[in-house]
Amino acid sequence: MSGKLGRNDACWCGSGLKYKKCHASIEEQMASYHSQGYEVPHRKLLKTQKQIEGIRESSKLNIALLDFIGDYVVDGIATEELDRLIYEKTKELGGTPATLHYKGYPKSVCISINEVVCHGIPSDRVVLKNGDIANIDVSTIYNGFFSDSSRMFCVGEVSSEKQKLVHVAKECMELGIEQVKSWGLLGDVGQAVNEHAKKNGYSVVREIGGHGIGLQFQEDPWVSYVSKQGTGMLLVPGLIFTVEPMINMGKAKISMNEGDNWTVYTADGKPSAQWEKTVLVTETGYEILAY
Ligand code: MF3
Ligand code: CO
């Protein structure tokens, strides 16, 4: 695990401490879990203090952008307009929208309304209306560091059925995050999410998950929200990933828009809701970076 690094050499993470006083014990524990058959993260996924600080700063922009956009989420506004506002505010704050041109994605934000599960593309033809529920998913690059979070917004008067979906989807994300602790397992997150969704008569999207983030937009690990307790990657301090389950009011099955190759819908046309936070694994549990 520790390569050729001697215990008295400077730690690879750049802390300035000797390896034995820094990452040695974490990597010894990782090696021990690895020998017992657990999936352990690659060292490059464990962020250094300096990188964490950069990702924290990027996350502050992301939070500010979601705070900012809330006032504009009203009946009659086109999602194209919300996209323009996000683009301009991101630039004003010194950042760059991470989605823009990412794998060919054409816009600065994803806006997913009602039966759209995720990756809805802003358009002048998509206009918010009273009773809609909308996920606004913002991601930012700042000084080379990536952050990502999303929230649900209710437009005007929303049915109690949809309000409940939005509320339970948030609880699902929160219960998933509560599972995050060093030397826990990633599979525990998905099990907590899925159990809570099922208890409420909802289903969890299986094909799309969360992701590691920080130095790139989407890094390892891939995060399932239908995973099983006691499985998956070992959670180690310095690991950063998103918790962003998509919760469907009806069946879990999804379908892809063949025209734009981005927009994901529920197959049964029933509403879907999603909340997302970027989370850091710490020695004592977790720290929420972006929300
Ligand atoms: N922000 C999305 C996520 O949470 C990623 C969107 S990729 C895009 O995973 F290209 F569709 F924007
Ligand atoms: Co996102």
Coordinates of C-alpha atoms and ligand atoms in Angstrom, one line a residue:
M1 CA 0.0 0.0 0.0
S2 CA 2.7 2.4 1.0
G3 CA 5.0 1.8 -2.0
K4 CA 8.6 2.7 -1.5
L5 CA 7.9 5.4 1.0
G6 CA 9.9 5.0 4.2
R7 CA 8.3 5.7 7.5
N8 CA 10.5 8.7 8.1
D9 CA 10.0 10.2 4.6
A10 CA 7.7 13.1 4.1
C11 CA 4.1 11.9 3.5
W12 CA 2.9 11.7 -0.1
C13 CA 0.0 14.0 0.7
G14 CA 2.1 17.1 1.1
S15 CA 1.3 17.7 4.7
G16 CA 4.9 18.2 5.5
L17 CA 4.7 15.5 8.2
K18 CA 6.7 12.3 8.3
Y19 CA 4.7 9.5 6.6
K20 CA 4.6 7.6 10.0
K21 CA 2.9 10.6 11.6
C22 CA 0.5 11.1 8.7
H23 CA -1.0 8.6 6.3
A24 CA 0.9 5.5 7.6
S25 CA -1.8 4.3 10.0
I26 CA -4.6 4.9 7.5
E27 CA -2.8 3.0 4.9
E28 CA -2.0 0.2 7.3
Q29 CA -5.6 -0.1 8.1
M30 CA -6.5 -0.1 4.4
A31 CA -4.0 -2.8 3.8
S32 CA -5.5 -4.9 6.5
Y33 CA -9.1 -4.5 5.1
H34 CA -7.7 -5.2 1.6
S35 CA -6.2 -8.5 2.8
Q36 CA -9.6 -9.4 4.2
G37 CA -11.1 -9.0 0.7
Y38 CA -12.6 -5.5 1.1
E39 CA -12.6 -3.1 -1.9
V40 CA -10.3 -0.2 -0.8
P41 CA -10.0 3.2 -2.6
H42 CA -6.9 4.0 -4.6
R43 CA -4.6 6.4 -2.8
K44 CA -5.2 9.1 -5.5
L45 CA -8.9 9.3 -4.4
L46 CA -7.8 10.4 -0.9
K47 CA -7.7 14.1 -1.0
T48 CA -5.0 16.1 0.7
Q49 CA -5.7 18.9 3.2
K50 CA -4.9 21.4 0.4
Q51 CA -7.2 19.8 -2.1
I52 CA -10.0 19.6 0.5
E53 CA -9.6 23.3 1.1
G54 CA -9.9 23.9 -2.6
I55 CA -13.0 21.7 -2.9
R56 CA -14.5 23.4 0.1
E57 CA -14.0 26.8 -1.6
S58 CA -15.6 25.5 -4.8
S59 CA -18.5 24.1 -2.8
K60 CA -19.1 27.6 -1.3
L61 CA -19.7 28.9 -4.8
N62 CA -22.0 26.0 -5.5
I63 CA -24.1 26.7 -2.4
A64 CA -24.2 30.4 -3.2
L65 CA -25.5 29.6 -6.7
L66 CA -28.3 27.4 -5.4
D67 CA -29.2 30.0 -2.8
F68 CA -29.2 32.7 -5.5
I69 CA -31.4 30.8 -8.0
G70 CA -34.2 30.0 -5.6
D71 CA -35.8 33.5 -6.0
Y72 CA -36.2 33.0 -9.7
V73 CA -37.9 29.6 -9.6
V74 CA -41.4 30.9 -10.4
D75 CA -44.4 30.2 -12.6
G76 CA -43.8 31.4 -16.2
I77 CA -40.0 31.4 -16.2
A78 CA -38.2 29.4 -19.0
T79 CA -35.5 27.1 -17.8
E80 CA -33.2 28.8 -20.5
E81 CA -33.5 31.9 -18.4
L82 CA -32.5 30.1 -15.2
D83 CA -29.5 28.7 -17.1
R84 CA -28.4 32.1 -18.2
L85 CA -28.7 33.4 -14.6
I86 CA -26.6 30.5 -13.3
Y87 CA -24.0 31.0 -16.0
E88 CA -23.6 34.7 -15.3
K89 CA -23.6 34.4 -11.5
T90 CA -21.0 31.6 -11.8
K91 CA -18.7 33.8 -13.9
E92 CA -19.3 36.8 -11.5
L93 CA -18.1 34.6 -8.6
G94 CA -15.0 33.6 -10.5
G95 CA -16.1 30.0 -11.3
T96 CA -17.0 28.0 -14.4
P97 CA -20.1 25.8 -14.7
A98 CA -18.8 22.2 -14.7
T99 CA -21.6 20.8 -16.9
L100 CA -21.0 23.2 -19.8
H101 CA -19.5 21.1 -22.6
Y102 CA -18.9 18.2 -20.2
K103 CA -19.2 15.1 -22.4
G104 CA -21.1 17.3 -24.9
Y105 CA -23.6 18.6 -22.4
P106 CA -24.7 22.0 -23.8
K107 CA -25.8 24.0 -20.7
S108 CA -24.6 25.4 -17.4
V109 CA -27.1 23.6 -15.2
C110 CA -29.4 20.5 -15.2
I111 CA -33.1 21.3 -14.5
S112 CA -35.4 18.3 -14.2
I113 CA -39.1 18.8 -13.9
N114 CA -41.8 16.4 -12.6
E115 CA -41.3 13.1 -14.5
V116 CA -37.8 14.1 -15.6
V117 CA -35.5 12.1 -13.4
C118 CA -32.2 14.0 -14.1
H119 CA -30.1 15.8 -16.8
G120 CA -33.0 17.9 -18.0
I121 CA -31.5 20.5 -20.5
P122 CA -32.6 24.1 -20.0
S123 CA -34.6 25.4 -23.0
D124 CA -36.7 28.4 -24.0
R125 CA -39.5 25.9 -24.7
V126 CA -39.5 24.5 -21.2
V127 CA -41.4 26.9 -18.9
L128 CA -42.1 26.3 -15.2
K129 CA -45.7 26.3 -14.2
N130 CA -47.7 26.3 -11.0
G131 CA -47.7 22.8 -9.4
D132 CA -44.3 21.7 -10.9
I133 CA -41.5 20.2 -8.8
A134 CA -38.1 20.9 -10.2
N135 CA -34.6 19.7 -9.4
I136 CA -31.9 22.2 -10.1
D137 CA -28.5 20.6 -10.2
V138 CA -25.5 22.9 -10.1
S139 CA -21.9 22.0 -10.4
T140 CA -18.9 24.4 -10.3
I141 CA -15.2 24.5 -11.1
Y142 CA -13.2 27.0 -9.0
N143 CA -9.4 27.2 -9.1
G144 CA -9.5 23.7 -10.8
F145 CA -11.6 22.1 -8.0
F146 CA -15.1 20.6 -8.6
S147 CA -18.2 20.7 -6.5
D148 CA -21.8 19.5 -7.1
S149 CA -25.1 19.7 -5.4
S150 CA -28.8 19.9 -6.2
R151 CA -32.1 20.9 -4.5
M152 CA -35.8 20.5 -5.2
F153 CA -37.9 23.6 -5.7
C154 CA -41.7 23.7 -5.7
V155 CA -43.4 26.1 -8.1
G156 CA -46.5 27.8 -6.6
E157 CA -49.0 25.4 -5.2
V158 CA -47.9 21.8 -5.4
S159 CA -50.1 18.8 -4.7
S160 CA -49.6 17.1 -1.3
E161 CA -48.6 13.9 -3.1
K162 CA -45.7 15.6 -4.9
Q163 CA -44.8 17.5 -1.7
K164 CA -44.4 14.3 0.1
L165 CA -42.2 12.8 -2.6
V166 CA -39.9 15.9 -2.4
H167 CA -39.8 15.6 1.4
V168 CA -39.1 11.8 1.5
A169 CA -36.4 12.2 -1.3
K170 CA -34.6 14.6 1.0
E171 CA -34.9 12.2 3.9
C172 CA -33.5 9.4 1.7
M173 CA -30.4 11.5 1.0
E174 CA -30.0 12.5 4.6
L175 CA -30.3 8.9 5.8
G176 CA -27.8 7.9 3.2
I177 CA -25.3 10.5 4.4
E178 CA -25.7 9.5 8.0
Q179 CA -24.1 6.1 7.0
V180 CA -20.9 7.9 6.0
K181 CA -18.1 7.2 8.4
S182 CA -14.5 6.2 8.1
W183 CA -14.1 2.4 8.0
G184 CA -17.7 2.0 7.0
L185 CA -18.8 0.7 3.6
L186 CA -20.3 2.5 0.7
G187 CA -23.0 -0.1 0.3
D188 CA -24.5 1.0 3.6
V189 CA -25.4 4.3 2.1
G190 CA -27.6 2.8 -0.7
Q191 CA -29.2 0.3 1.6
A192 CA -30.4 3.2 3.9
V193 CA -31.7 5.2 1.0
N194 CA -33.5 2.3 -0.6
E195 CA -35.1 1.1 2.7
H196 CA -36.6 4.5 3.4
A197 CA -37.9 4.9 -0.2
K198 CA -39.5 1.5 -0.1
K199 CA -41.1 2.2 3.3
N200 CA -42.9 5.1 1.7
G201 CA -44.0 3.2 -1.3
Y202 CA -41.5 4.7 -3.7
S203 CA -38.7 3.3 -5.8
V204 CA -35.0 4.2 -6.4
V205 CA -33.4 4.6 -9.8
R206 CA -30.8 1.8 -10.3
E207 CA -28.9 2.8 -13.4
I208 CA -27.7 6.3 -12.4
G209 CA -25.7 7.0 -9.3
G210 CA -23.5 9.4 -7.5
H211 CA -19.8 9.7 -8.0
G212 CA -16.5 10.7 -6.6
I213 CA -15.6 14.4 -7.2
G214 CA -13.0 17.0 -6.5
L215 CA -10.1 17.0 -8.9
Q216 CA -12.4 16.0 -11.7
F217 CA -16.2 16.2 -12.2
Q218 CA -16.8 12.5 -12.0
E219 CA -14.3 10.2 -10.3
D220 CA -14.5 6.9 -8.6
P221 CA -16.3 5.5 -6.7
W222 CA -19.6 5.1 -8.5
V223 CA -22.4 5.4 -5.8
S224 CA -25.4 3.1 -6.1
Y225 CA -28.6 3.9 -4.0
V226 CA -29.8 0.3 -4.2
S227 CA -26.7 -1.3 -2.8
K228 CA -26.5 -3.7 0.1
Q229 CA -25.3 -3.1 3.6
G230 CA -21.8 -4.7 4.2
T231 CA -20.7 -4.4 0.6
G232 CA -18.9 -1.9 -1.6
M233 CA -15.9 0.4 -1.2
L234 CA -14.3 1.0 2.2
L235 CA -14.8 4.6 3.3
V236 CA -11.5 6.2 4.2
P237 CA -10.8 9.7 5.5
G238 CA -10.2 12.0 2.5
L239 CA -12.6 10.3 0.2
I240 CA -15.2 12.7 -1.4
F241 CA -18.3 11.7 -3.3
T242 CA -21.9 12.8 -3.9
V243 CA -25.0 11.4 -2.3
E244 CA -27.8 12.1 -4.8
P245 CA -30.5 9.4 -5.0
M246 CA -33.3 9.7 -7.5
I247 CA -36.6 8.7 -5.9
N248 CA -39.6 7.8 -8.1
M249 CA -43.2 8.0 -7.1
G250 CA -44.0 5.0 -9.3
K251 CA -41.7 2.3 -10.7
A252 CA -37.9 2.5 -10.8
K253 CA -37.7 2.0 -14.5
I254 CA -36.3 4.9 -16.6
S255 CA -36.1 5.8 -20.2
M256 CA -33.7 8.0 -22.1
N257 CA -34.6 10.8 -24.6
E258 CA -33.4 9.4 -27.9
G259 CA -33.2 12.9 -29.4
D260 CA -30.9 14.7 -27.0
N261 CA -29.4 11.6 -25.4
W262 CA -29.4 13.4 -22.0
T263 CA -32.8 13.8 -20.6
V264 CA -33.8 10.8 -18.4
Y265 CA -37.5 10.2 -17.7
T266 CA -39.5 7.8 -15.5
A267 CA -40.8 5.1 -17.8
D268 CA -44.2 5.3 -16.2
G269 CA -44.5 9.1 -16.5
K270 CA -44.9 9.5 -12.7
P271 CA -42.9 12.2 -10.9
S272 CA -39.3 11.8 -9.6
A273 CA -37.4 13.8 -7.0
Q274 CA -33.7 14.2 -6.2
W275 CA -31.5 16.0 -3.7
E276 CA -27.7 16.0 -3.8
K277 CA -24.8 16.9 -1.5
T278 CA -21.1 16.5 -1.8
V279 CA -19.7 14.7 1.2
L280 CA -16.2 14.3 2.6
V281 CA -15.3 11.2 4.8
T282 CA -13.5 12.4 7.9
E283 CA -11.8 10.6 10.9
T284 CA -14.9 11.1 13.0
G285 CA -17.7 10.8 10.3
Y286 CA -18.4 13.1 7.5
E287 CA -18.4 16.8 6.5
I288 CA -20.9 18.1 4.0
L289 CA -19.0 20.3 1.5
A290 CA -21.7 21.3 -1.0
Y291 CA -25.5 21.3 -0.5
Ligands
MF3_1 N1 -24.5 17.1 -11.7 C1 -24.8 15.8 -12.2 C2 -24.6 14.8 -11.1 O1 -24.9 15.1 -10.0 C3 -23.9 15.5 -13.4 C4 -24.5 16.0 -14.6 S1 -23.5 15.6 -15.9 C5 -24.2 16.5 -17.1 O2 -24.1 13.7 -11.3 F1 -23.4 16.5 -18.1 F2 -25.4 16.0 -17.4 F3 -24.3 17.7 -16.7
CO2 CO -25.1 17.2 -9.6

